[in-house]
Amino acid sequence: SAVISQKPSRDICQRGTSLTIQCQVDSQVTMMFWYRQQPGQSLTLIATANQGSEATYESGFVIDKFPISRPNLTFSTLTVSNMSPEDSSIYLCSVMASTGRNTGELFFGEGSRLTVL
Amino acid sequence: QKEVEQNSGPLSVPEGAIASLNCTYSDRGSQSFFWYRQYSGKSPELIMSIYSNGDKEDGRFTAQLNKASQYVSLLIRDSQPSDSATYLCAVNMGDYKLSFGAGTTVTVRA
């Protein structure tokens, strides 16, 4: 499986500010996703990060709030904009296993734990 | 209706016992199913994937899939304290996107 590095691993942010999370993969991957895990909750897909084009957002998530970049097949960023305490969460970068069948196995980075005061 | 539902926890089992986790899903067309283990404060880790009806065994873990009943389960045999974690059921909903259940927290009592 790919090695996925995220940074920052955690941060404490002030209301109204923005923070960018970086995700670096040690190999080229086709499919890359950003998930959110709120305290005590399961994972919710924010968007699919598309290389060279705009991300595809899930219902309830918009580009203005969560702009995503994916300049190449090994790197992506997620920005959480104009943060409020409700954005306190763990944000996870994930990539799909590179198998011939594209079976959908996902692997996750270590996560970025954001606390908004 | 939630897309993926798991049996409510927490589940407490004695060491050496079998832990049984259940999951149902709503999309009859789903073809890929996964179990993830998440330790507290850590990211999810894939432990099992299953694509065909029947059982799939990997060490102490057995995944069972019944597409007709839209049901997938995970059995943990000879449970160990190190198995104490939250187990997430995930289903491929198409376009390689996974939908996750709420998770079942398992505690193995020594």
XYZ file of C-alpha atoms in Angstrom:
227
model
C 0.000 0.000 0.000
C 1.035 3.606 -0.540
C 2.600 5.677 2.222
C 0.434 8.741 2.809
C 1.759 11.707 4.763
C -0.431 14.515 6.003
C 0.475 17.748 7.649
C -0.195 19.334 9.934
C -1.067 16.406 12.164
C -2.964 18.735 14.449
C -3.591 22.420 14.879
C -5.563 24.833 16.986
C -7.111 27.586 14.930
C -8.986 30.778 15.572
C -12.502 31.335 14.343
C -12.595 33.022 10.945
C -9.174 31.887 9.801
C -8.318 29.332 7.127
C -5.968 26.376 7.228
C -4.497 24.294 4.458
C -3.826 20.601 4.932
C -1.308 18.876 2.718
C -1.323 15.265 1.596
C 1.723 13.654 0.003
C 1.742 10.117 -1.385
C 4.921 8.181 -2.099
C 3.627 6.865 -5.428
C 1.354 8.036 -8.186
C -2.304 7.344 -7.489
C -5.315 7.907 -9.669
C -8.004 8.354 -7.067
C -7.583 10.596 -4.052
C -10.279 11.606 -1.619
C -10.772 13.863 1.388
C -12.879 12.665 4.311
C -13.998 14.315 7.521
C -14.519 12.581 10.822
C -16.258 14.694 13.409
C -15.849 13.805 17.091
C -17.437 10.453 17.849
C -18.721 10.100 14.306
C -17.926 8.004 11.277
C -16.279 9.180 8.085
C -17.993 11.498 5.649
C -16.666 12.035 2.150
C -15.998 15.696 1.396
C -14.778 15.453 -2.177
C -12.823 13.584 -4.790
C -9.604 15.387 -5.664
C -9.171 15.314 -9.438
C -5.762 15.807 -10.954
C -5.671 18.865 -13.153
C -9.330 19.771 -12.745
C -11.818 20.931 -10.150
C -12.640 18.595 -7.298
C -15.966 16.793 -7.199
C -17.822 17.697 -4.022
C -20.390 15.651 -2.150
C -23.734 16.996 -1.062
C -23.321 19.478 1.757
C -19.777 20.483 0.860
C -18.874 23.427 -1.378
C -15.729 24.662 -3.033
C -15.794 28.050 -1.312
C -15.625 26.401 2.084
C -13.311 23.502 1.203
C -11.152 24.422 -1.796
C -9.042 21.498 -2.976
C -6.019 21.412 -5.219
C -4.419 18.440 -6.913
C -1.548 19.591 -9.114
C -0.177 16.080 -9.751
C -0.770 12.396 -8.998
C 1.107 12.418 -5.672
C -0.045 15.579 -3.921
C -3.233 17.321 -2.841
C -4.288 20.064 -0.469
C -7.542 20.750 1.350
C -8.236 24.195 2.746
C -10.810 24.712 5.447
C -11.916 28.320 5.000
C -13.413 30.818 7.405
C -13.399 28.249 10.166
C -15.975 27.990 12.924
C -16.026 25.651 15.942
C -18.269 23.309 13.928
C -15.295 22.632 11.657
C -13.394 21.023 14.523
C -12.770 17.589 13.157
C -10.249 15.139 11.836
C -9.602 15.554 8.129
C -8.314 12.484 6.324
C -6.654 12.125 2.978
C -7.206 8.768 1.331
C -6.036 7.050 -1.833
C -7.276 4.065 -3.707
C -5.100 0.979 -3.926
C -3.398 0.655 -7.266
C -4.750 -2.689 -8.356
C -5.642 -3.815 -11.828
C -9.230 -4.385 -10.816
C -9.618 -0.982 -9.128
C -11.442 -2.774 -6.395
C -11.973 0.311 -4.283
C -9.701 -0.423 -1.342
C -8.877 2.861 0.314
C -5.877 3.682 2.448
C -5.777 6.639 4.765
C -3.245 9.160 5.919
C -2.698 9.740 9.605
C -5.262 12.528 9.643
C -5.162 16.181 10.591
C -6.958 17.011 13.832
C -8.239 20.571 13.775
C -9.636 22.375 16.788
C -11.320 25.711 16.148
C -11.717 28.067 19.086
C -32.545 5.548 5.384
C -28.849 5.432 6.059
C -26.803 3.861 3.305
C -24.748 1.673 5.638
C -25.925 0.590 9.066
C -24.017 -1.316 11.706
C -25.222 -3.056 14.810
C -25.160 -0.704 17.712
C -22.407 -1.039 20.242
C -20.447 -1.015 22.255
C -19.676 -4.714 22.132
C -17.827 -6.248 25.048
C -16.421 -9.753 24.760
C -14.096 -11.798 26.978
C -10.647 -12.626 25.735
C -10.682 -15.717 23.566
C -14.332 -15.343 22.562
C -15.785 -14.593 19.141
C -16.826 -11.018 18.378
C -19.554 -10.740 15.761
C -20.137 -7.501 13.893
C -22.977 -6.911 11.465
C -23.615 -4.441 8.688
C -26.465 -3.871 6.235
C -26.472 -1.639 3.188
C -29.145 -0.043 1.063
C -27.736 -0.113 -2.478
C -28.469 -3.501 -4.005
C -25.970 -2.778 -6.781
C -22.973 -2.468 -4.452
C -20.166 -4.849 -5.331
C -17.316 -4.101 -2.932
C -17.353 -4.274 0.845
C -14.720 -3.483 3.417
C -14.021 -3.635 7.112
C -11.758 -1.071 8.702
C -10.345 -1.041 12.206
C -9.773 2.283 13.923
C -7.894 2.570 17.173
C -8.631 5.608 19.291
C -6.828 8.638 17.927
C -5.657 6.803 14.822
C -6.805 6.675 11.208
C -8.802 3.730 9.812
C -6.858 0.652 8.755
C -8.197 -1.786 6.170
C -8.447 -5.293 7.593
C -10.776 -7.117 5.193
C -12.284 -6.714 1.776
C -14.897 -8.990 0.247
C -16.529 -8.981 -3.167
C -18.289 -12.336 -3.577
C -21.033 -14.046 -1.629
C -19.795 -16.381 1.055
C -16.988 -16.325 3.554
C -13.488 -14.945 3.340
C -11.001 -15.790 6.045
C -7.777 -13.987 6.950
C -6.148 -15.161 10.118
C -8.552 -14.651 13.002
C -10.891 -12.542 10.874
C -13.732 -13.886 8.736
C -15.888 -11.672 6.562
C -19.240 -12.953 5.344
C -21.234 -11.462 2.486
C -24.823 -12.094 1.453
C -25.767 -9.784 -1.396
C -29.340 -11.058 -1.584
C -29.892 -9.980 2.002
C -27.647 -6.915 1.600
C -25.707 -8.013 4.617
C -22.025 -8.229 5.473
C -20.494 -9.353 8.743
C -17.131 -9.679 10.430
C -16.196 -12.349 12.911
C -13.157 -11.997 15.115
C -12.138 -15.356 16.555
C -10.023 -15.801 19.670
C -10.462 -12.108 20.489
C -7.456 -10.401 22.009
C -7.218 -7.155 23.998
C -5.382 -5.696 20.993
C -8.603 -6.145 19.003
C -10.259 -3.456 21.132
C -11.100 -0.751 18.601
C -13.921 0.674 16.538
C -14.760 -1.363 13.450
C -16.156 0.448 10.436
C -18.108 -1.214 7.665
C -17.684 0.462 4.280
C -19.507 -0.123 1.016
C -18.519 1.027 -2.451
C -21.438 3.150 -3.651
C -20.098 3.586 -7.173
C -17.453 5.816 -8.717
C -15.030 4.279 -6.199
C -16.566 6.253 -3.340
C -17.039 4.505 -0.037
C -19.912 5.029 2.352
C -19.089 4.222 5.953
C -21.249 2.939 8.756
C -21.247 4.590 12.157
C -18.895 1.954 13.542
C -19.106 -0.577 16.328
C -16.768 -0.217 19.279
C -15.409 -3.516 20.523
C -13.830 -3.999 23.917
C -12.078 -7.270 24.677
C -11.927 -7.977 28.408
C -8.786 -9.672 29.634
